Coordinates of C-alpha atoms in Angstrom, one line a residue:
M27 CA -50.9 23.1 -18.2
G28 CA -47.9 24.6 -16.5
E29 CA -46.6 28.0 -17.6
S30 CA -43.5 28.2 -19.8
I31 CA -40.2 28.7 -18.2
Y32 CA -39.1 30.6 -21.2
G33 CA -37.4 33.9 -20.5
L34 CA -36.8 33.0 -16.8
K35 CA -33.5 32.0 -15.4
R36 CA -33.0 30.9 -11.9
S37 CA -30.6 33.2 -10.0
H38 CA -30.2 31.2 -6.7
M39 CA -30.9 27.9 -5.1
C40 CA -33.2 28.4 -2.1
S41 CA -30.6 27.9 0.7
E42 CA -28.0 30.2 -1.1
L43 CA -29.9 33.3 0.0
G44 CA -29.3 35.1 3.3
L45 CA -29.1 38.6 4.9
S46 CA -26.3 39.6 2.5
N47 CA -28.9 39.4 -0.4
V48 CA -31.4 41.8 1.3
G49 CA -32.7 44.3 -1.4
E50 CA -31.8 42.1 -4.3
K51 CA -34.2 41.0 -6.9
V52 CA -33.9 37.2 -7.4
T53 CA -35.5 34.3 -9.3
V54 CA -36.1 31.1 -7.3
M55 CA -37.6 27.8 -8.4
G56 CA -38.8 24.7 -6.7
W57 CA -41.7 22.8 -5.2
A58 CA -44.4 24.2 -2.9
H59 CA -43.7 22.5 0.4
K60 CA -46.3 24.1 2.6
R61 CA -48.8 26.9 2.0
R62 CA -50.4 29.2 4.7
D63 CA -53.1 31.6 3.8
L64 CA -53.6 34.3 6.5
G65 CA -56.0 36.3 4.5
G66 CA -54.4 39.0 2.4
V67 CA -51.0 37.4 2.8
I68 CA -50.0 33.9 1.7
F69 CA -46.9 32.3 2.8
V70 CA -45.3 29.4 0.8
D71 CA -42.3 27.3 1.8
L72 CA -40.5 26.7 -1.4
R73 CA -38.2 23.6 -1.4
D74 CA -35.4 22.6 -3.7
R75 CA -32.4 20.2 -3.3
S76 CA -30.6 22.8 -1.2
G77 CA -33.3 23.5 1.3
I78 CA -36.4 25.6 2.1
L79 CA -37.0 29.3 1.5
Q80 CA -40.2 31.2 2.5
I81 CA -41.8 33.2 -0.3
V82 CA -44.6 35.7 0.5
F83 CA -47.6 36.9 -1.6
N84 CA -49.3 40.2 -0.5
S85 CA -52.5 41.2 -2.0
A86 CA -51.7 44.8 -1.3
I87 CA -48.6 44.6 -3.5
S88 CA -50.1 42.7 -6.4
E89 CA -53.8 41.4 -6.6
E90 CA -53.0 39.4 -9.7
V91 CA -50.0 37.5 -8.2
F92 CA -51.9 37.0 -4.9
K93 CA -54.9 35.4 -6.8
K94 CA -52.5 33.1 -8.7
A95 CA -50.9 32.1 -5.4
E96 CA -54.4 31.2 -4.0
S97 CA -54.3 28.3 -6.5
I98 CA -51.0 26.8 -5.2
R99 CA -51.2 23.4 -3.8
S100 CA -48.6 21.0 -2.2
E101 CA -45.9 19.9 -4.6
Y102 CA -46.7 22.4 -7.4
V103 CA -43.6 23.4 -9.2
L104 CA -43.1 27.2 -9.1
A105 CA -40.9 30.0 -10.3
A106 CA -41.0 33.2 -8.3
I107 CA -39.4 36.5 -8.9
G108 CA -39.2 39.0 -6.1
E109 CA -37.1 41.1 -3.6
V110 CA -35.2 39.5 -0.7
V111 CA -36.5 41.2 2.5
K112 CA -35.4 40.8 6.1
R113 CA -37.9 39.2 8.4
S114 CA -39.0 41.0 11.5
P115 CA -37.4 39.6 14.7
E116 CA -40.6 37.9 15.9
T117 CA -41.0 36.0 12.6
V118 CA -37.4 34.7 12.3
N119 CA -37.3 30.9 12.0
P120 CA -34.0 29.6 13.5
K121 CA -34.8 26.0 12.3
I122 CA -33.8 26.8 8.7
P123 CA -30.6 28.5 7.2
T124 CA -32.8 31.0 5.4
G125 CA -34.9 31.8 8.5
E126 CA -33.9 35.4 8.7
I127 CA -35.1 36.4 5.2
E128 CA -38.0 35.9 2.8
I129 CA -38.9 36.7 -0.8
M130 CA -41.6 39.2 -1.5
V131 CA -42.9 37.9 -4.7
S132 CA -43.7 40.2 -7.6
E133 CA -44.1 37.6 -10.3
L134 CA -45.2 34.0 -10.1
R135 CA -45.3 31.1 -12.6
V136 CA -46.8 27.8 -12.0
L137 CA -44.5 25.5 -14.1
S138 CA -46.2 22.3 -13.2
K139 CA -49.2 21.3 -11.1
S140 CA -49.4 18.2 -8.9
E141 CA -52.0 15.9 -7.6
T142 CA -52.0 15.0 -3.9
P143 CA -48.8 12.9 -3.6
P144 CA -49.1 9.4 -2.1
I145 CA -46.2 10.2 0.1
Y146 CA -45.8 13.3 2.3
I147 CA -42.5 15.1 1.8
E148 CA -41.1 15.0 5.3
E149 CA -37.9 13.8 7.2
D150 CA -37.7 10.1 8.3
S151 CA -41.1 9.2 6.8
D152 CA -42.8 6.2 8.4
V153 CA -44.7 5.4 5.2
N154 CA -44.7 1.8 4.1
E155 CA -41.5 1.0 2.2
S156 CA -43.3 -0.6 -0.6
V157 CA -45.4 2.6 -1.2
R158 CA -42.1 4.6 -1.1
L159 CA -40.4 2.4 -3.5
K160 CA -43.4 2.3 -5.9
H161 CA -43.3 6.1 -5.9
R162 CA -39.6 6.5 -5.6
Y163 CA -39.3 9.7 -7.6
I164 CA -41.4 11.3 -4.9
D165 CA -39.7 9.5 -2.0
L166 CA -36.4 10.9 -3.3
R167 CA -37.7 14.5 -2.9
R168 CA -37.6 14.0 0.9
P169 CA -34.7 16.2 2.4
D170 CA -33.1 13.2 4.2
M171 CA -33.0 11.0 1.2
Q172 CA -31.5 13.9 -0.8
R173 CA -28.9 14.3 1.9
N174 CA -28.0 10.6 1.4
F175 CA -27.3 11.1 -2.3
I176 CA -25.4 14.3 -1.7
L177 CA -23.2 12.4 0.7
R178 CA -22.8 9.6 -1.8
H179 CA -21.7 12.1 -4.5
K180 CA -19.1 13.6 -2.1
V181 CA -17.6 10.3 -1.2
A182 CA -17.3 9.2 -4.9
K183 CA -15.7 12.6 -5.7
I184 CA -13.3 12.3 -2.7
A185 CA -12.4 8.8 -3.9
R186 CA -11.6 9.9 -7.4
D187 CA -9.6 12.8 -6.0
Y188 CA -7.7 10.7 -3.5
Y189 CA -6.7 7.9 -5.7
D190 CA -5.8 10.3 -8.6
E191 CA -3.4 12.1 -6.2
N192 CA -1.9 8.8 -5.2
G193 CA -1.1 7.8 -8.7
F194 CA -4.0 5.5 -9.7
L195 CA -5.7 5.5 -13.2
E196 CA -9.4 5.1 -13.5
V197 CA -10.0 2.4 -16.1
E198 CA -13.5 1.1 -17.1
T199 CA -13.7 -2.7 -17.4
P200 CA -16.3 -4.7 -19.3
I201 CA -20.0 -5.2 -18.1
L202 CA -20.5 -8.0 -20.7
T203 CA -18.0 -10.6 -19.8
K204 CA -17.4 -14.4 -19.4
S205 CA -19.1 -16.5 -16.8
T206 CA -16.5 -17.9 -14.5
P207 CA -18.5 -19.8 -11.8
E208 CA -17.0 -19.6 -8.3
G209 CA -19.0 -17.7 -5.7
A210 CA -22.5 -16.2 -6.2
R211 CA -24.6 -17.0 -9.2
D212 CA -24.0 -14.9 -12.4
Y213 CA -26.6 -12.8 -14.2
L214 CA -26.5 -14.2 -17.7
V215 CA -27.1 -12.3 -20.9
P216 CA -28.0 -14.3 -24.1
S217 CA -26.0 -13.4 -27.2
R218 CA -28.1 -12.9 -30.4
V219 CA -25.1 -13.3 -32.8
H220 CA -23.7 -16.3 -30.9
P221 CA -26.6 -18.6 -30.6
G222 CA -26.7 -20.7 -27.4
K223 CA -24.0 -18.6 -25.8
F224 CA -24.1 -16.1 -23.0
F225 CA -22.3 -13.2 -21.5
A226 CA -22.3 -12.8 -17.8
L227 CA -22.6 -9.5 -15.9
P228 CA -19.5 -9.0 -13.6
Q229 CA -19.7 -10.1 -10.0
S230 CA -16.6 -7.8 -9.7
P231 CA -13.9 -6.5 -12.0
Q232 CA -11.5 -8.9 -10.4
L233 CA -9.8 -10.7 -13.4
F234 CA -9.7 -7.6 -15.6
K235 CA -8.0 -5.5 -12.9
Q236 CA -5.5 -8.2 -12.4
L237 CA -4.9 -8.2 -16.2
L238 CA -4.4 -4.5 -16.0
M239 CA -1.5 -5.1 -13.6
V240 CA -0.1 -7.5 -16.1
S241 CA -0.5 -4.7 -18.7
G242 CA 1.7 -2.5 -16.6
F243 CA -0.9 0.1 -15.4
D244 CA 0.6 -0.2 -12.0
R245 CA -2.2 1.5 -10.1
Y246 CA -5.9 1.0 -11.1
F247 CA -9.0 2.5 -9.7
Q248 CA -12.8 2.4 -10.7
I249 CA -16.2 3.0 -9.2
A250 CA -17.5 -0.1 -10.6
K251 CA -21.1 -1.6 -11.0
C252 CA -21.3 -5.3 -10.0
F253 CA -24.0 -7.9 -10.2
R254 CA -24.8 -11.0 -8.2
D255 CA -27.9 -13.2 -8.5
E256 CA -28.2 -13.9 -4.8
D257 CA -30.7 -13.8 -2.0
L258 CA -31.1 -10.2 -0.6
R259 CA -30.8 -8.8 2.9
A260 CA -30.7 -5.3 4.3
D261 CA -27.2 -4.7 3.1
R262 CA -27.4 -6.7 -0.3
Q263 CA -28.7 -5.9 -3.8
P264 CA -28.5 -7.7 -7.1
E265 CA -26.7 -4.7 -8.6
F266 CA -24.2 -2.7 -6.3
T267 CA -21.3 -0.5 -6.6
Q268 CA -17.7 -1.0 -5.5
I269 CA -14.9 1.4 -5.1
D270 CA -12.3 -0.9 -6.7
I271 CA -8.5 -0.7 -6.7
E272 CA -5.5 -2.7 -7.7
M273 CA -1.7 -2.0 -7.2
S274 CA 1.6 -3.6 -8.5
F275 CA 4.7 -4.3 -6.5
V276 CA 3.1 -4.2 -3.1
N277 CA 2.6 -6.2 0.0
V278 CA -0.2 -6.3 2.6
D279 CA 1.2 -3.2 4.4
D280 CA 1.3 -1.2 1.3
V281 CA -2.3 -1.8 0.4
L282 CA -3.6 -1.2 3.9
T283 CA -1.6 2.0 4.3
V284 CA -2.9 3.6 1.1
N285 CA -6.5 2.7 2.0
E286 CA -6.3 3.9 5.6
G287 CA -5.3 7.3 4.0
F288 CA -8.5 7.1 2.0
I289 CA -10.7 6.3 5.0
K290 CA -9.1 9.1 6.9
R291 CA -9.7 11.5 4.1
V292 CA -13.2 10.5 3.3
F293 CA -14.5 10.8 6.8
K294 CA -12.8 14.2 7.4
E295 CA -13.9 15.8 4.1
A296 CA -17.4 14.3 4.0
M297 CA -18.4 14.4 7.7
D298 CA -15.6 16.4 9.5
I299 CA -14.7 13.3 11.6
D300 CA -11.2 12.4 12.4
I301 CA -10.3 8.8 12.1
E302 CA -7.3 7.6 14.0
T303 CA -4.7 5.8 11.9
P304 CA -3.1 3.3 11.7
I305 CA -6.3 1.3 12.0
K306 CA -6.1 -1.6 14.4
R307 CA -5.4 -5.0 12.9
I308 CA -6.6 -8.4 14.2
P309 CA -5.8 -11.7 12.7
Y310 CA -8.9 -13.7 11.7
Q311 CA -8.5 -16.4 14.4
E312 CA -8.1 -13.8 17.0
A313 CA -11.2 -12.0 15.8
M314 CA -13.2 -15.3 16.0
D315 CA -11.8 -16.2 19.5
R316 CA -12.5 -12.8 20.9
Y317 CA -15.7 -11.7 19.2
G318 CA -17.2 -14.8 17.6
S319 CA -17.2 -13.1 14.2
D320 CA -14.8 -12.1 11.3
K321 CA -16.5 -8.7 11.2
P322 CA -16.3 -7.7 14.8
D323 CA -18.1 -4.7 16.3
I324 CA -15.4 -3.4 18.6
R325 CA -17.5 -0.3 20.0
F326 CA -18.1 -2.4 23.1
G327 CA -16.7 -5.3 25.2
F328 CA -18.5 -8.5 26.0
E329 CA -15.6 -10.5 24.5
L330 CA -15.7 -14.3 24.4
K331 CA -13.5 -16.3 26.9
D332 CA -12.5 -19.8 26.2
V333 CA -13.0 -21.9 29.4
S334 CA -12.7 -25.3 27.6
D335 CA -9.5 -26.2 29.6
I336 CA -11.3 -25.5 32.9
V337 CA -14.4 -27.7 32.2
A338 CA -12.9 -30.5 30.1
D339 CA -13.3 -33.0 32.9
C340 CA -16.1 -31.4 34.8
G341 CA -19.3 -33.0 36.0
F342 CA -21.5 -31.1 33.6
K343 CA -21.8 -33.5 30.8
V344 CA -22.8 -30.9 28.2
F345 CA -19.5 -29.0 28.8
A346 CA -17.3 -32.1 29.0
D347 CA -18.7 -33.7 25.9
A348 CA -18.3 -30.6 23.8
V349 CA -14.6 -30.5 24.6
K350 CA -14.3 -34.2 24.2
N351 CA -15.8 -34.1 20.7
G352 CA -13.4 -31.5 19.4
G353 CA -15.6 -28.4 20.1
S354 CA -15.2 -25.9 22.9
V355 CA -16.9 -24.1 25.7
R356 CA -16.7 -20.4 25.7
A357 CA -18.4 -17.6 27.8
I358 CA -19.4 -13.9 27.7
N359 CA -19.4 -11.9 30.8
A360 CA -22.5 -9.6 30.3
K361 CA -21.3 -6.9 32.7
G362 CA -24.1 -5.7 35.0
C363 CA -26.8 -7.9 33.3
G364 CA -27.2 -10.3 36.1
A365 CA -28.6 -7.4 38.2
K366 CA -30.5 -5.8 35.3
F367 CA -32.2 -8.8 33.6
S368 CA -35.2 -10.7 34.9
R369 CA -35.4 -14.5 34.8
R370 CA -37.7 -14.0 31.8
E371 CA -35.2 -11.9 30.0
I372 CA -32.5 -14.4 30.6
D373 CA -34.8 -17.1 29.3
S374 CA -35.3 -15.1 26.1
L375 CA -31.5 -15.1 25.6
V376 CA -31.6 -18.9 25.8
E377 CA -34.1 -18.9 23.0
F378 CA -32.2 -16.2 21.0
V379 CA -29.1 -18.3 20.8
K380 CA -31.1 -21.3 19.5
I381 CA -31.7 -19.3 16.2
Y382 CA -28.0 -19.9 15.6
K383 CA -28.1 -23.6 16.0
A384 CA -27.0 -23.6 19.7
K385 CA -28.9 -26.2 21.8
G386 CA -29.2 -23.8 24.6
M387 CA -27.3 -21.4 26.9
A388 CA -26.0 -22.1 30.3
W389 CA -25.6 -19.1 32.6
I390 CA -24.5 -18.0 36.0
A391 CA -25.8 -14.8 37.6
V392 CA -23.3 -13.5 40.1
E393 CA -24.7 -11.9 43.2
E394 CA -22.9 -10.3 46.2
N395 CA -22.9 -13.5 48.3
E396 CA -24.1 -16.3 45.9
L397 CA -24.4 -17.6 42.5
K398 CA -27.7 -18.2 40.8
S399 CA -27.4 -21.1 38.3
A400 CA -28.7 -24.5 37.4
I401 CA -25.1 -25.6 36.4
T402 CA -23.0 -24.8 39.5
K403 CA -23.9 -28.0 41.2
F404 CA -22.1 -29.9 38.5
L405 CA -19.0 -27.9 38.9
S406 CA -16.3 -28.0 41.6
E407 CA -15.5 -25.0 43.7
D408 CA -12.1 -24.7 42.0
E409 CA -13.7 -24.9 38.5
I410 CA -16.2 -22.2 39.5
K411 CA -13.4 -20.1 41.0
R412 CA -11.3 -20.5 37.8
I413 CA -14.2 -19.6 35.5
L414 CA -15.1 -16.5 37.5
E415 CA -11.4 -15.4 37.4
R416 CA -11.2 -16.1 33.6
V417 CA -14.2 -13.9 32.8
E418 CA -13.3 -11.2 35.5
A419 CA -16.7 -11.6 37.1
E420 CA -18.1 -9.2 39.7
P421 CA -21.4 -9.0 41.6
G422 CA -24.2 -8.0 39.2
D423 CA -22.7 -9.8 36.1
L424 CA -24.3 -12.5 34.0
I425 CA -22.0 -15.2 32.5
C426 CA -23.4 -16.8 29.4
F427 CA -22.0 -20.1 28.1
S428 CA -22.1 -21.9 24.7
A429 CA -20.8 -25.5 24.4
D430 CA -20.8 -27.1 21.0
K431 CA -18.8 -27.3 17.7
N432 CA -16.6 -24.2 17.4
D433 CA -18.5 -22.8 14.5
I434 CA -21.8 -23.0 16.4
V435 CA -20.1 -21.5 19.6
Y436 CA -18.6 -18.6 17.7
D437 CA -21.9 -17.9 15.8
S438 CA -24.1 -18.1 18.8
L439 CA -22.0 -16.1 21.2
G440 CA -21.0 -13.6 18.5
Q441 CA -24.6 -12.9 17.8
L442 CA -25.5 -12.9 21.5
R443 CA -22.9 -10.2 22.3
L444 CA -24.6 -8.0 19.6
E445 CA -28.1 -8.7 21.0
L446 CA -26.9 -7.8 24.5
A447 CA -25.5 -4.4 23.1
R448 CA -28.9 -3.8 21.4
R449 CA -30.9 -4.6 24.5
L450 CA -28.7 -2.4 26.6
D451 CA -28.8 0.4 24.0
I452 CA -25.0 0.9 24.0
L453 CA -24.4 1.0 20.2
D454 CA -23.6 4.7 19.3
K455 CA -24.3 5.5 15.7
N456 CA -22.0 8.5 16.0
E457 CA -19.1 6.4 16.9
Y458 CA -17.0 4.9 14.0
K459 CA -14.7 2.0 15.0
F460 CA -12.6 0.5 12.3
V461 CA -10.6 -2.7 12.3
W462 CA -8.7 -4.7 9.7
V463 CA -9.2 -8.5 10.0
T464 CA -6.2 -10.2 8.3
E465 CA -4.9 -13.7 7.6
F466 CA -8.2 -15.3 6.7
P467 CA -8.1 -19.0 6.0
L468 CA -7.3 -19.6 2.3
Y469 CA -10.0 -22.3 2.2
E470 CA -13.2 -23.4 3.9
Y471 CA -14.8 -26.8 3.6
D472 CA -18.1 -27.0 2.0
E473 CA -20.2 -29.7 3.7
E474 CA -22.7 -29.9 0.8
E475 CA -20.1 -30.3 -1.9
K476 CA -17.7 -32.3 0.3
R477 CA -14.7 -30.3 -0.8
Y478 CA -12.6 -27.2 0.0
V479 CA -13.7 -24.0 -1.6
A480 CA -11.9 -20.6 -1.6
K481 CA -12.8 -18.4 1.5
H482 CA -12.6 -15.3 -0.6
H483 CA -11.7 -16.2 -4.3
P484 CA -9.4 -18.5 -6.1
F485 CA -6.9 -15.8 -6.9
T486 CA -5.8 -15.0 -3.4
S487 CA -2.2 -15.7 -2.5
P488 CA -1.4 -18.0 0.4
M489 CA 0.9 -16.8 3.2
D490 CA 4.5 -17.8 2.2
E491 CA 5.1 -19.8 5.5
D492 CA 1.8 -21.8 4.9
I493 CA 2.5 -22.9 1.3
D494 CA 3.7 -26.3 2.3
F495 CA 0.3 -27.1 3.8
L496 CA -1.4 -26.7 0.4
E497 CA -0.9 -30.4 -0.3
T498 CA -0.9 -31.9 3.2
D499 CA -3.5 -29.8 5.2
P500 CA -5.4 -27.1 3.3
S501 CA -7.3 -26.1 6.4
K502 CA -4.1 -24.7 7.9
V503 CA -3.2 -22.4 5.0
R504 CA -3.8 -18.7 5.8
A505 CA -4.3 -16.2 3.0
K506 CA -2.8 -12.7 2.4
A507 CA -6.3 -11.5 2.7
Y508 CA -7.8 -8.7 4.7
D509 CA -11.3 -7.1 5.3
I510 CA -11.9 -3.6 6.7
V511 CA -14.8 -3.7 9.2
L512 CA -16.7 -0.6 10.5
N513 CA -19.0 -1.0 13.4
G514 CA -19.5 -4.7 12.8
V515 CA -20.1 -4.3 9.0
E516 CA -17.5 -5.5 6.4
I517 CA -17.3 -2.5 4.1
G518 CA -14.5 -3.7 2.0
G519 CA -11.9 -6.5 1.5
G520 CA -9.1 -7.7 -0.7
S521 CA -5.9 -9.7 -0.9
I522 CA -2.5 -10.0 -2.3
R523 CA -3.0 -12.0 -5.5
I524 CA -1.3 -15.0 -6.9
H525 CA 1.0 -13.9 -9.8
S526 CA 2.6 -17.3 -10.6
Q527 CA 0.9 -19.4 -13.3
E528 CA 2.2 -22.5 -11.5
L529 CA 0.7 -21.5 -8.2
Q530 CA -2.5 -20.4 -9.8
S531 CA -2.9 -23.8 -11.5
K532 CA -2.2 -25.6 -8.3
M533 CA -4.9 -23.5 -6.6
F534 CA -7.4 -24.5 -9.3
E535 CA -6.4 -28.1 -8.9
L536 CA -7.0 -28.0 -5.1
L537 CA -10.4 -26.5 -5.7
G538 CA -11.4 -29.5 -7.8
F539 CA -10.8 -28.1 -11.3
T540 CA -9.3 -30.4 -13.9
E541 CA -6.6 -28.8 -16.0
E542 CA -9.0 -28.7 -18.9
E543 CA -11.7 -27.0 -16.7
A544 CA -9.3 -24.5 -15.4
W545 CA -8.0 -23.5 -18.9
A546 CA -11.7 -23.4 -20.3
R547 CA -12.8 -21.0 -17.5
F548 CA -9.7 -19.0 -16.8
G549 CA -7.4 -19.7 -19.7
F550 CA -7.0 -16.1 -20.5
L551 CA -5.6 -15.4 -17.1
L552 CA -3.3 -18.3 -17.0
E553 CA -2.1 -17.4 -20.5
A554 CA -1.4 -13.8 -19.5
F555 CA 0.6 -15.0 -16.5
K556 CA 3.2 -16.6 -19.0
Y557 CA 4.3 -13.1 -19.9
G558 CA 5.7 -11.4 -16.9
T559 CA 3.3 -10.7 -14.1
P560 CA 4.2 -8.3 -11.2
P561 CA 3.4 -9.1 -7.6
H562 CA 0.1 -7.2 -7.1
G563 CA -2.8 -6.9 -4.7
G564 CA -5.9 -4.7 -4.0
M565 CA -9.3 -4.5 -2.6
A566 CA -12.8 -3.1 -3.1
Y567 CA -15.1 -1.2 -0.9
G568 CA -18.9 -1.7 -1.0
L569 CA -19.8 1.9 -1.6
D570 CA -23.5 1.3 -0.8
R571 CA -22.7 -0.2 2.6
L572 CA -20.2 2.6 3.4
I573 CA -22.7 5.3 2.6
M574 CA -25.4 3.4 4.6
I575 CA -23.3 3.6 7.8
M576 CA -22.0 7.1 7.1
A577 CA -25.7 8.3 6.6
G578 CA -26.9 6.4 9.7
R579 CA -29.3 4.3 7.7
N580 CA -30.3 0.7 8.4
S581 CA -30.8 -0.4 4.7
I582 CA -28.8 0.2 1.6
R583 CA -32.0 0.8 -0.2
D584 CA -31.9 4.2 1.4
V585 CA -28.7 5.1 -0.4
I586 CA -29.4 3.6 -3.8
A587 CA -31.5 5.8 -6.0
F588 CA -33.8 3.0 -7.6
P589 CA -33.1 -0.2 -5.6
K590 CA -34.6 -3.7 -5.9
V591 CA -36.7 -5.4 -3.1
Q592 CA -36.3 -8.7 -1.4
N593 CA -37.3 -10.7 -4.5
A594 CA -34.8 -8.8 -6.8
S595 CA -37.7 -6.8 -8.4
C596 CA -38.2 -3.1 -8.9
Q597 CA -41.6 -2.0 -7.5
M598 CA -41.5 1.2 -9.6
T599 CA -40.9 -0.2 -13.1
N600 CA -42.2 -3.8 -12.4
A601 CA -38.8 -5.1 -13.6
P602 CA -38.2 -8.0 -14.5
D603 CA -41.0 -8.2 -17.0
V604 CA -42.1 -10.4 -19.9
V605 CA -40.7 -9.6 -23.3
E606 CA -42.1 -10.1 -26.7
I607 CA -41.9 -13.5 -28.4
K608 CA -40.1 -11.9 -31.3
Q609 CA -37.3 -10.8 -29.0
L610 CA -36.9 -14.3 -27.6
K611 CA -36.7 -15.8 -31.0
E612 CA -34.0 -13.5 -32.0
L613 CA -32.0 -14.7 -29.0
H614 CA -32.8 -18.4 -29.8
I615 CA -34.6 -18.7 -26.4
K616 CA -37.8 -20.5 -25.7
S617 CA -39.8 -19.5 -22.7
E618 CA -41.5 -22.0 -20.4
G619 CA -43.5 -19.3 -18.7

């Protein structure tokens, strides 16, 4: 049994003590991180959320306290009372903030004992993630994990302060809401009092925040919990958190300007990093043409170059056929890679692009006096000359080509430029490059459903000059939509919304909804639009993704306290789990399991 804390009050967190406290009697509490017994003197590194402090037990000062200290083991929870003393110069530890002092303990209480933990409490542990997640409460004791959550707290506080100062009201929207299928699958919650009917957990507060604009709130803000029943990746979870905002009487510039202020503020206050504003803006089509991605990493070059016009009638059938069939031929100049990469490494790049449905990858290695390639014999001297000029080739360069449908060309070369950057180790985690991607397509064609679907969501406003294409050619309609991208990761996005009932109804119609279906699913929104709706727009940041990048982590599981794993389960609690038959009967549900 641990000793009672009754009568003790912690005076300081571990890292709060320094030379200015020498001579003071203090009470500190925390976990025993390390223990060193030098015979007659025992040193214990005491750890709490703030850091590590050395406490000392000397048998010459108190035999009773020393004997008690002999029983201390790793992760025992301790309360220690003693005097702050200055360390001798040769024992100073410059690696920790408290390294110039220590506590000479006069009273010790063991508040809780611990078995040997399954995880050692250390920075950047290489313990298997499944073990870490099963014992998450121990994993979270690690200093690097605690720093992640201190950072997360700071960012959330800065967000609240910033948006409050800019006139936003924090309003909580419902967690139990109506299922409005469009996008990812909903998590459904059966209703006990309405047999056969279900609530849905919100994929976002989208419709409610639009209704708050109809209500005249003008500027809304929320740190909102959202839920999507979808397959997981390193940056996805079934439940996640958004920094969610909406504004009335605004255009795209207004929304982007307010949010650039937030980005600048959060990086300065949380990390002391100055972000240059205004942030660069790139239209969607330009992003695809230059980077092969709508979330481009602009920390490095290797931009795509379209050479379709040069090779449209060339003797290399793969190139000529791609252009003839409505696709394109594009190239990346991997600067210096012709000299750096072996033939085996180049062949591995050919295999790499096949992951992204490319049939292969043609290439030209540029040397001082010759070109090494299997395709140059099919090209004329003029075609080769123009290609080299287009990609600005120099000796030592490697030119990589993709020829296919545009989406395959974009995807394969977009991923190839990232792979080249990884292999060359030119991605700097301490560099933060933001870009706005704007003017997204309003629609994209779903090959499985054989119809157009909303690229973002069905409440996004088309660009004014493209409205005429809604009826004639939906593929040409651009949206007043924008994403903010950091180092190749989309950390947020939004749009100016439709605020006309007529246009919103037309949007539903073009997405394949009958009038009855539209009113059944979204009637409360359409009804609200009858009563004076201001022009409005907004966006949401993925808080988890943002913190992941700021903390330099590779997975959002490292910045979510109790995350789910790949199959959307919790390894610590074993959720989801079976429930009692009685509970199912109350919900009018029969289980087939």
